[in-house]
C-alpha cells in the first residue's frame, strides 16, 4: 500500500528568508534580506559562554530556564517596565522567540478559535495559528504608517475571538505601538476572554527617543498576555536561538506543560553567560541608539538611489518603495535585484496571505558600514 501523507500545512512553502538567503549566496549578492547582523557580537559575552562551559555548565538546566537568568530578567522588567514578574512562575526560557510564539499558540488555542493578526505579519504567525487549529482573522495595517485601525479590530471581534497578536517594533514595517494604541487595546479587551500574544523581540531596537510599549507596562494587559522575546535580537547573536516567554502564572503553568515535552530545557552555558551579561545594562540600553545610527547611515546612503524610504521607528528593517522605477511584482523585482544587481531584499508581499503589491521591499540595515556602502553602490545602478 502506498504511504499517504495528508499535509498539515498544504499551502506553505519554504520561508522567504531562506529562499532569499539561498539566492543571495548563489549569486554572491549582498544579503540585506534575512534579518541578521554581519558584525561581531560582544566579545565579553562570548568569553562568558566559554567560562560557563569551562566551569562545567554543560548539562541540562532547569526546564523553565537557569534560575539566575530568570531572576535577572524579572529585575530588568521591574526596572524598565515597572512590571511585577515572578521569575519562578512567570518566565520560561525557550529555544528562540519563534518557538515561544508557537508554544504560546499551542497553549491557548482550541480548534476553531479565532486569532486577530495584522498584515503584513511575520511569516511564522499564520502557519503557527493554523497548525494549532486556529483561524486567522486578518486585518490590514494602514500604509504608509502601518498603524492599527482599532475600529476595524472592534468590528472583527466575534464570540470566537480568542487572541489578538501584536508585534512592536514591527517586522517588516518598523512601525511601533503608541500609548494611544495601548489605550484602545485596553478598552477593547476589558471584560472579554481575549488573550494577547505580544511579540516583543525588538523591544530594545527602538529609535528617535521613542519608548517601547510593552504589555508588561500595563497590569490590565499583562494579566492576559503572553509576551515573547529573543536574546538573538538583543545581543546580535541570532544563531544562538534563545528567547523566553513571560505570562501570568496560570497561563505559564499550561505553557510549561507544552514546553516540557517539546524542548524540555535550553542551552545551559548560554543561559549562565546571559545571566551574568544582563548586569551590563548599557548593552541593551544603548542598542536603540546604536542601531538607529545604522538606519540613518543606510537611509542617507540610499538617498543616492531611486529607492524611497518609508519611516522606520524600530526593528532591524526599513521599507523602501520602488514605485516609479518599475511595475514589476515585488517578488520578481526582489529576485532580479539579487541576480542582476547583487543585493538581496525581502519583498513585502511575503508578509501577506493574499497576493498584494505595494511596490515595497524590506531591507535589513543592521550591517557593517562597508556592507551598506557596497550594497548602495550596486543599487545606484538601478
Ligand atoms: N518575531 C519576529 C517579528 C522576528 O522578526 C523574529 C526574527 N527572528 C522572531 C520573532 C524570532 O526570533 P528567534 O530568532 O529568537 O526565533
Ligand atoms: N526574523 C528574521 C527576519 O525577519 C528571519 C528569521 C528566519 O529566517 N526565520 O528576517
Tab-separated table of C-alpha atoms and ligand atoms in Angstrom:
chain	number	residue	atom	x	y	z
A	1	UNK	CA	0.000	0.000	0.000
A	2	UNK	CA	1.245	3.495	-0.829
A	3	UNK	CA	2.036	5.628	2.198
A	4	UNK	CA	-0.219	8.667	2.097
A	5	UNK	CA	0.602	11.847	3.939
A	6	UNK	CA	-2.021	14.485	4.403
A	7	UNK	CA	-0.133	17.782	4.808
A	8	UNK	CA	-0.916	19.831	7.883
A	9	UNK	CA	0.277	22.930	6.038
A	10	UNK	CA	-0.724	22.287	2.429
A	11	UNK	CA	-0.287	25.865	1.217
A	12	UNK	CA	3.008	26.590	2.947
A	13	UNK	CA	6.324	26.642	1.068
A	14	UNK	CA	9.867	27.387	2.257
A	15	UNK	CA	10.186	30.596	4.266
A	16	UNK	CA	11.086	33.672	2.202
A	17	UNK	CA	14.118	34.310	4.445
A	18	UNK	CA	15.718	31.015	3.477
A	19	UNK	CA	14.662	31.417	-0.143
A	20	UNK	CA	16.279	34.838	-0.472
A	21	UNK	CA	19.408	33.910	1.515
A	22	UNK	CA	19.969	30.860	-0.715
A	23	UNK	CA	19.513	33.037	-3.792
A	24	UNK	CA	21.860	35.693	-2.389
A	25	UNK	CA	24.556	33.077	-1.760
A	26	UNK	CA	24.111	31.519	-5.173
A	27	UNK	CA	24.567	34.878	-6.901
A	28	UNK	CA	27.165	36.257	-4.458
A	29	UNK	CA	24.757	39.073	-3.679
A	30	UNK	CA	24.963	41.280	-0.583
A	31	UNK	CA	22.307	39.901	1.710
A	32	UNK	CA	20.102	42.688	3.081
A	33	UNK	CA	17.177	40.255	3.193
A	34	UNK	CA	17.138	37.915	6.179
A	35	UNK	CA	17.460	39.836	9.447
A	36	UNK	CA	20.866	39.184	10.987
A	37	UNK	CA	23.882	41.390	11.757
A	38	UNK	CA	27.074	40.762	9.774
A	39	UNK	CA	29.307	42.210	12.501
A	40	UNK	CA	30.721	40.536	15.583
A	41	UNK	CA	28.621	40.224	18.720
A	42	UNK	CA	30.028	41.211	22.148
A	43	UNK	CA	33.328	39.513	22.866
A	44	UNK	CA	32.609	39.786	26.596
A	45	UNK	CA	29.502	37.665	26.140
A	46	UNK	CA	31.421	35.099	24.110
A	47	UNK	CA	34.024	34.918	26.887
A	48	UNK	CA	31.287	34.434	29.462
A	49	UNK	CA	29.980	31.436	27.497
A	50	UNK	CA	33.458	29.989	27.321
A	51	UNK	CA	33.869	30.496	31.060
A	52	UNK	CA	30.481	28.888	31.772
A	53	UNK	CA	31.440	25.821	29.745
A	54	UNK	CA	34.815	25.574	31.499
A	55	UNK	CA	33.068	25.808	34.852
A	56	UNK	CA	31.016	22.771	33.903
A	57	UNK	CA	27.681	24.244	32.865
A	58	UNK	CA	27.266	21.653	30.164
A	59	UNK	CA	24.350	19.565	31.380
A	60	UNK	CA	20.582	20.079	31.411
A	61	UNK	CA	19.449	23.100	33.333
A	62	UNK	CA	16.031	23.535	34.900
A	63	UNK	CA	13.284	23.041	32.299
A	64	UNK	CA	11.958	26.548	32.911
A	65	UNK	CA	15.383	28.142	32.463
A	66	UNK	CA	18.507	28.832	34.529
A	67	UNK	CA	17.073	30.325	37.752
A	68	UNK	CA	19.540	33.218	37.954
A	69	UNK	CA	18.752	34.195	34.375
A	70	UNK	CA	15.038	34.300	35.157
A	71	UNK	CA	15.728	36.382	38.271
A	72	UNK	CA	17.799	38.887	36.315
A	73	UNK	CA	15.099	39.124	33.651
A	74	UNK	CA	12.482	39.815	36.312
A	75	UNK	CA	14.728	42.595	37.700
A	76	UNK	CA	15.027	44.040	34.217
A	77	UNK	CA	11.241	44.060	33.773
A	78	UNK	CA	10.867	45.831	37.119
A	79	UNK	CA	13.457	48.450	36.068
A	80	UNK	CA	12.262	49.038	32.534
A	81	UNK	CA	8.536	48.486	32.708
A	82	UNK	CA	7.810	48.783	36.412
A	83	UNK	CA	6.428	45.264	35.998
A	84	UNK	CA	5.909	42.682	38.639
A	85	UNK	CA	7.015	39.368	37.082
A	86	UNK	CA	7.648	36.301	39.245
A	87	UNK	CA	10.799	34.577	37.924
A	88	UNK	CA	9.723	31.300	39.486
A	89	UNK	CA	6.304	31.010	37.891
A	90	UNK	CA	6.027	33.557	35.081
A	91	UNK	CA	9.127	33.253	32.859
A	92	UNK	CA	10.204	30.312	30.707
A	93	UNK	CA	13.386	30.284	28.642
A	94	UNK	CA	12.857	28.903	25.133
A	95	UNK	CA	14.948	27.999	22.101
A	96	UNK	CA	14.200	31.319	20.391
A	97	UNK	CA	11.326	33.736	20.049
A	98	UNK	CA	9.700	31.752	17.231
A	99	UNK	CA	9.390	28.722	19.498
A	100	UNK	CA	7.973	30.887	22.291
A	101	UNK	CA	5.281	32.160	19.904
A	102	UNK	CA	4.469	28.666	18.654
A	103	UNK	CA	4.237	27.306	22.187
A	104	UNK	CA	2.047	30.205	23.322
A	105	UNK	CA	-0.374	29.476	20.473
A	106	UNK	CA	-0.375	25.741	21.240
A	107	UNK	CA	-1.074	26.571	24.884
A	108	UNK	CA	-4.068	28.797	24.226
A	109	UNK	CA	-5.817	27.689	21.048
A	110	UNK	CA	-8.676	25.226	20.740
A	111	UNK	CA	-9.919	24.173	17.290
A	112	UNK	CA	-11.930	26.940	15.654
A	113	UNK	CA	-10.636	29.740	17.884
A	114	UNK	CA	-10.186	32.986	16.004
A	115	UNK	CA	-6.939	34.922	16.247
A	116	UNK	CA	-6.693	38.519	15.082
A	117	UNK	CA	-3.494	39.062	13.108
A	118	UNK	CA	-2.335	42.261	11.455
A	119	UNK	CA	-0.955	42.175	7.944
A	120	UNK	CA	1.796	42.463	6.888
A	121	UNK	CA	2.689	39.865	9.527
A	122	UNK	CA	5.842	37.958	10.405
A	123	UNK	CA	5.789	34.826	8.308
A	124	UNK	CA	5.501	32.218	11.054
A	125	UNK	CA	2.346	33.573	12.707
A	126	UNK	CA	-0.347	32.334	10.370
A	127	UNK	CA	1.009	28.800	9.810
A	128	UNK	CA	1.500	28.590	13.589
A	129	UNK	CA	-2.131	29.517	14.186
A	130	UNK	CA	-3.393	27.101	11.552
A	131	UNK	CA	-1.356	24.110	12.675
A	132	UNK	CA	-2.855	24.638	16.112
A	133	UNK	CA	-6.416	24.519	14.718
A	134	UNK	CA	-6.964	28.263	14.981
A	135	UNK	CA	-8.492	30.545	12.382
A	136	UNK	CA	-6.525	33.671	11.482
A	137	UNK	CA	-8.638	36.787	11.109
A	138	UNK	CA	-6.588	39.201	9.039
A	139	UNK	CA	-6.641	42.951	9.484
A	140	UNK	CA	-4.571	45.186	7.207
A	141	UNK	CA	-2.240	47.739	8.766
A	142	UNK	CA	-2.736	51.156	7.275
A	143	UNK	CA	0.088	52.263	4.955
A	144	UNK	CA	2.270	54.275	4.918
A	145	UNK	CA	2.421	54.414	8.750
A	146	UNK	CA	1.225	50.801	9.072
A	147	UNK	CA	-0.721	51.673	12.190
A	148	UNK	CA	-3.675	49.777	13.606
A	149	UNK	CA	-7.244	50.842	12.843
A	150	UNK	CA	-8.873	49.931	16.154
A	151	UNK	CA	-12.379	50.487	14.831
A	152	UNK	CA	-11.682	47.765	12.289
A	153	UNK	CA	-10.435	45.485	15.071
A	154	UNK	CA	-13.624	46.095	17.045
A	155	UNK	CA	-15.698	45.093	14.031
A	156	UNK	CA	-13.762	41.834	13.597
A	157	UNK	CA	-14.281	40.639	17.154
A	158	UNK	CA	-16.726	37.746	17.487
A	159	UNK	CA	-17.613	35.347	20.313
A	160	UNK	CA	-14.929	33.051	18.864
A	161	UNK	CA	-12.099	35.622	19.157
A	162	UNK	CA	-9.582	34.017	21.479
A	163	UNK	CA	-6.490	36.100	20.861
A	164	UNK	CA	-5.004	39.248	19.367
A	165	UNK	CA	-1.405	39.015	18.100
A	166	UNK	CA	0.741	42.119	18.310
A	167	UNK	CA	4.301	42.854	17.231
A	168	UNK	CA	6.075	46.062	18.215
A	169	UNK	CA	8.551	47.198	16.970
A	170	UNK	CA	7.104	45.642	13.891
A	171	UNK	CA	8.711	43.330	11.381
A	172	UNK	CA	8.628	44.084	8.433
A	173	UNK	CA	7.470	47.729	8.578
A	174	UNK	CA	9.368	49.211	11.558
A	175	UNK	CA	6.148	50.715	12.948
A	176	UNK	CA	5.644	50.835	16.722
A	177	UNK	CA	2.711	50.776	19.124
A	178	UNK	CA	1.954	54.137	20.767
A	179	UNK	CA	0.201	54.902	24.041
A	180	UNK	CA	-2.973	55.642	22.055
A	181	UNK	CA	-2.844	52.055	20.727
A	182	UNK	CA	-2.441	50.742	24.257
A	183	UNK	CA	-5.471	52.729	25.392
A	184	UNK	CA	-7.601	51.472	22.503
A	185	UNK	CA	-6.476	47.879	23.089
A	186	UNK	CA	-7.170	48.069	26.817
A	187	UNK	CA	-10.641	49.390	26.179
A	188	UNK	CA	-11.327	46.701	23.589
A	189	UNK	CA	-10.301	43.654	25.618
A	190	UNK	CA	-11.643	44.767	29.003
A	191	UNK	CA	-14.216	42.254	30.310
A	192	UNK	CA	-13.574	39.851	27.403
A	193	UNK	CA	-11.926	36.417	27.326
A	194	UNK	CA	-9.392	37.588	24.731
A	195	UNK	CA	-5.713	36.810	25.264
A	196	UNK	CA	-2.862	38.840	23.824
A	197	UNK	CA	0.218	37.351	22.243
A	198	UNK	CA	2.785	40.110	22.082
A	199	UNK	CA	5.919	39.575	20.013
A	200	UNK	CA	8.444	41.990	21.501
A	201	UNK	CA	11.670	40.532	20.130
A	202	UNK	CA	12.739	44.053	19.010
A	203	UNK	CA	11.946	45.707	22.387
A	204	UNK	CA	15.318	47.494	22.552
A	205	UNK	CA	15.538	48.274	18.853
A	206	UNK	CA	13.513	51.461	19.000
A	207	UNK	CA	14.600	54.816	17.592
A	208	UNK	CA	14.234	58.592	17.816
A	209	UNK	CA	13.803	58.660	21.592
A	210	UNK	CA	10.544	56.673	21.464
A	211	UNK	CA	9.769	54.234	24.270
A	212	UNK	CA	8.752	50.639	23.810
A	213	UNK	CA	5.135	49.988	24.791
A	214	UNK	CA	5.438	46.555	26.354
A	215	UNK	CA	2.347	44.701	27.525
A	216	UNK	CA	4.320	44.290	30.754
A	217	UNK	CA	3.976	48.024	31.461
A	218	UNK	CA	0.215	47.747	31.858
A	219	UNK	CA	-1.082	45.387	34.584
A	220	UNK	CA	-4.506	45.204	32.948
A	221	UNK	CA	-2.902	43.941	29.724
A	222	UNK	CA	-0.173	41.902	31.385
A	223	UNK	CA	-2.776	39.722	33.103
A	224	UNK	CA	-3.997	38.436	29.698
A	225	UNK	CA	-0.689	38.496	27.768
A	226	UNK	CA	1.921	36.010	26.672
A	227	UNK	CA	4.943	38.139	25.765
A	228	UNK	CA	7.722	36.678	23.622
A	229	UNK	CA	11.350	37.839	23.472
A	230	UNK	CA	14.606	36.850	21.761
A	231	UNK	CA	18.181	37.143	23.046
A	232	UNK	CA	19.290	36.733	19.430
A	233	UNK	CA	17.995	40.188	18.524
A	234	UNK	CA	19.122	41.928	21.696
A	235	UNK	CA	22.688	40.651	21.668
A	236	UNK	CA	23.327	40.321	17.914
A	237	UNK	CA	23.515	36.533	18.078
A	238	UNK	CA	20.533	35.334	16.039
A	239	UNK	CA	22.210	31.952	15.573
A	240	UNK	CA	22.054	31.221	19.288
A	241	UNK	CA	18.283	30.745	19.066
A	242	UNK	CA	17.493	31.569	22.647
A	243	UNK	CA	14.481	33.519	23.882
A	244	UNK	CA	11.797	33.455	26.541
A	245	UNK	CA	8.130	33.891	27.220
A	246	UNK	CA	6.555	35.878	30.055
A	247	UNK	CA	2.962	35.160	31.091
A	248	UNK	CA	0.796	35.153	34.234
A	249	UNK	CA	1.215	32.099	36.432
A	250	UNK	CA	-1.910	30.190	35.358
A	251	UNK	CA	-1.057	30.626	31.666
A	252	UNK	CA	2.623	29.860	32.170
A	253	UNK	CA	1.651	26.688	34.015
A	254	UNK	CA	-0.045	25.440	30.837
A	255	UNK	CA	2.732	26.801	28.591
A	256	UNK	CA	5.252	24.727	30.525
A	257	UNK	CA	3.224	21.549	30.034
A	258	UNK	CA	3.642	22.004	26.283
A	259	UNK	CA	7.273	23.111	26.541
A	260	UNK	CA	8.457	20.246	28.723
A	261	UNK	CA	7.671	17.574	26.137
A	262	UNK	CA	8.868	19.530	23.160
A	263	UNK	CA	12.153	21.102	24.179
A	264	UNK	CA	12.382	20.464	27.925
A	265	UNK	CA	15.457	22.605	28.626
A	266	UNK	CA	17.608	25.050	26.649
A	267	UNK	CA	21.333	25.537	26.148
A	268	UNK	CA	22.915	25.703	29.598
A	269	UNK	CA	26.148	27.648	29.032
A	270	UNK	CA	24.423	30.402	27.086
A	271	UNK	CA	21.928	30.905	29.888
A	272	UNK	CA	24.621	31.097	32.562
A	273	UNK	CA	26.555	33.627	30.471
A	274	UNK	CA	23.466	35.722	29.734
A	275	UNK	CA	22.587	35.863	33.437
A	276	UNK	CA	25.980	37.489	34.071
A	277	UNK	CA	25.825	39.720	30.995
A	278	UNK	CA	22.396	41.127	31.896
A	279	UNK	CA	24.140	43.077	34.672
A	280	UNK	CA	25.820	45.157	31.949
A	281	UNK	CA	22.732	47.201	31.344
A	282	UNK	CA	24.295	49.556	28.801
A	283	UNK	CA	24.499	46.625	26.361
A	284	UNK	CA	20.737	46.675	25.887
A	285	UNK	CA	20.084	50.269	26.903
A	286	UNK	CA	22.354	51.631	24.145
A	287	UNK	CA	21.120	49.275	21.484
A	288	UNK	CA	18.401	51.545	20.093
A	289	UNK	CA	20.872	54.409	19.580
A	290	UNK	CA	23.497	52.154	18.004
A	291	UNK	CA	21.072	50.608	15.570
A	292	UNK	CA	19.426	53.953	14.824
A	293	UNK	CA	22.818	55.153	13.586
A	294	UNK	CA	22.777	52.289	11.118
A	295	UNK	CA	19.278	53.129	9.961
A	296	UNK	CA	20.312	56.758	9.463
A	297	UNK	CA	23.542	55.849	7.704
A	298	UNK	CA	21.760	53.495	5.341
A	299	UNK	CA	18.970	55.964	4.672
A	300	UNK	CA	21.464	58.730	3.907
A	301	UNK	CA	23.408	56.474	1.553
A	302	UNK	CA	20.193	55.257	-0.097
A	303	UNK	CA	19.254	58.841	-0.960
A	304	UNK	CA	21.730	58.427	-3.830
A	305	UNK	CA	19.461	55.750	-5.312
A	306	UNK	CA	15.971	55.919	-6.775
A	307	UNK	CA	14.506	53.881	-3.909
A	308	UNK	CA	12.400	55.926	-1.487
A	309	UNK	CA	12.347	55.207	2.266
A	310	UNK	CA	9.264	54.787	4.428
A	311	UNK	CA	9.671	55.687	8.107
A	312	UNK	CA	11.180	53.012	10.375
A	313	UNK	CA	10.820	53.627	14.108
A	314	UNK	CA	12.277	50.328	15.260
A	315	UNK	CA	13.445	46.773	14.400
A	316	UNK	CA	16.277	45.734	12.058
A	317	UNK	CA	14.352	46.836	8.985
A	318	UNK	CA	13.200	49.638	6.731
A	319	UNK	CA	10.821	49.526	3.780
A	320	UNK	CA	11.799	51.204	0.529
A	321	UNK	CA	9.477	51.979	-2.370
A	322	UNK	CA	10.437	51.285	-5.963
A	323	UNK	CA	7.265	52.814	-7.413
A	324	UNK	CA	8.423	54.958	-10.280
A	325	UNK	CA	11.264	52.588	-11.171
A	326	UNK	CA	9.349	49.595	-12.476
A	327	UNK	CA	5.921	47.938	-12.480
A	328	UNK	CA	7.383	44.530	-11.671
A	329	UNK	CA	5.845	42.499	-8.860
A	330	UNK	CA	7.657	42.741	-5.529
A	331	UNK	CA	8.949	39.197	-5.576
A	332	UNK	CA	10.064	39.350	-9.216
A	333	UNK	CA	11.863	42.602	-8.569
A	334	UNK	CA	13.492	41.285	-5.364
A	335	UNK	CA	14.794	38.287	-7.315
A	336	UNK	CA	16.039	40.483	-10.160
A	337	UNK	CA	17.793	42.835	-7.717
A	338	UNK	CA	19.541	39.832	-6.237
A	339	UNK	CA	20.541	38.227	-9.524
A	340	UNK	CA	21.309	41.263	-11.676
A	341	UNK	CA	22.289	43.968	-9.190
A	342	UNK	CA	23.772	41.767	-6.448
A	343	UNK	CA	21.671	42.979	-3.500
A	344	UNK	CA	19.045	40.766	-1.860
A	345	UNK	CA	15.995	42.355	-0.144
A	346	UNK	CA	12.734	40.749	1.036
A	347	UNK	CA	9.535	41.524	-0.918
A	348	UNK	CA	6.808	42.922	1.331
A	349	UNK	CA	4.280	40.635	-0.378
A	350	UNK	CA	5.865	37.705	1.512
A	351	UNK	CA	4.203	39.021	4.670
A	352	UNK	CA	0.682	38.807	3.219
A	353	UNK	CA	-1.553	35.793	2.653
A	354	UNK	CA	-3.369	37.082	-0.419
A	355	UNK	CA	-1.460	38.460	-3.408
A	356	UNK	CA	-0.535	42.034	-2.532
A	357	UNK	CA	1.525	44.621	-4.351
A	358	UNK	CA	2.686	47.835	-2.724
A	359	UNK	CA	5.964	48.191	-4.647
A	360	UNK	CA	7.818	47.894	-1.349
A	361	UNK	CA	10.937	45.962	-0.375
A	362	UNK	CA	12.290	45.310	3.117
A	363	UNK	CA	15.979	45.963	3.690
A	364	UNK	CA	17.916	44.880	6.788
A	365	UNK	CA	20.324	47.699	7.717
A	366	UNK	CA	21.990	46.024	10.717
A	367	UNK	CA	25.238	45.560	8.830
A	368	UNK	CA	28.786	46.936	8.768
A	369	UNK	CA	29.055	50.307	7.064
A	370	UNK	CA	31.263	48.706	4.406
A	371	UNK	CA	28.444	46.255	3.599
A	372	UNK	CA	25.880	49.040	3.382
A	373	UNK	CA	28.256	51.121	1.216
A	374	UNK	CA	28.812	48.237	-1.168
A	375	UNK	CA	25.090	47.498	-1.394
A	376	UNK	CA	24.181	51.124	-2.099
A	377	UNK	CA	26.888	51.320	-4.746
A	378	UNK	CA	25.187	48.486	-6.548
A	379	UNK	CA	21.690	49.909	-6.037
A	380	UNK	CA	22.781	53.244	-7.530
A	381	UNK	CA	22.896	51.496	-10.890
A	382	UNK	CA	19.126	50.998	-10.751
B	1	LIG	N1	9.386	37.553	15.765
B	1	LIG	C1	9.832	38.422	14.851
B	1	LIG	C2	8.967	39.553	14.465
B	1	LIG	C3	11.079	38.252	14.277
B	1	LIG	O1	11.498	39.113	13.358
B	1	LIG	C4	11.862	37.170	14.671
B	1	LIG	C5	13.163	37.049	13.972
B	1	LIG	N2	13.936	36.132	14.110
B	1	LIG	C6	11.363	36.289	15.633
B	1	LIG	C7	10.112	36.502	16.147
B	1	LIG	C8	12.078	35.080	16.096
B	1	LIG	O2	13.182	35.214	16.859
B	1	LIG	P1	14.142	33.979	17.121
B	1	LIG	O3	15.203	34.048	16.096
B	1	LIG	O4	14.634	34.184	18.507
B	1	LIG	O5	13.314	32.738	16.997
B	2	LIG	N1	13.455	37.248	11.749
B	2	LIG	C1	14.309	37.227	10.620
B	2	LIG	C2	13.766	38.145	9.552
B	2	LIG	O1	12.678	38.648	9.626
B	2	LIG	C3	14.491	35.883	9.995
B	2	LIG	C4	14.382	34.681	10.809
B	2	LIG	C5	14.248	33.491	9.906
B	2	LIG	O2	14.981	33.367	8.941
B	2	LIG	N2	13.300	32.650	10.195
B	2	LIG	O3	14.463	38.362	8.618
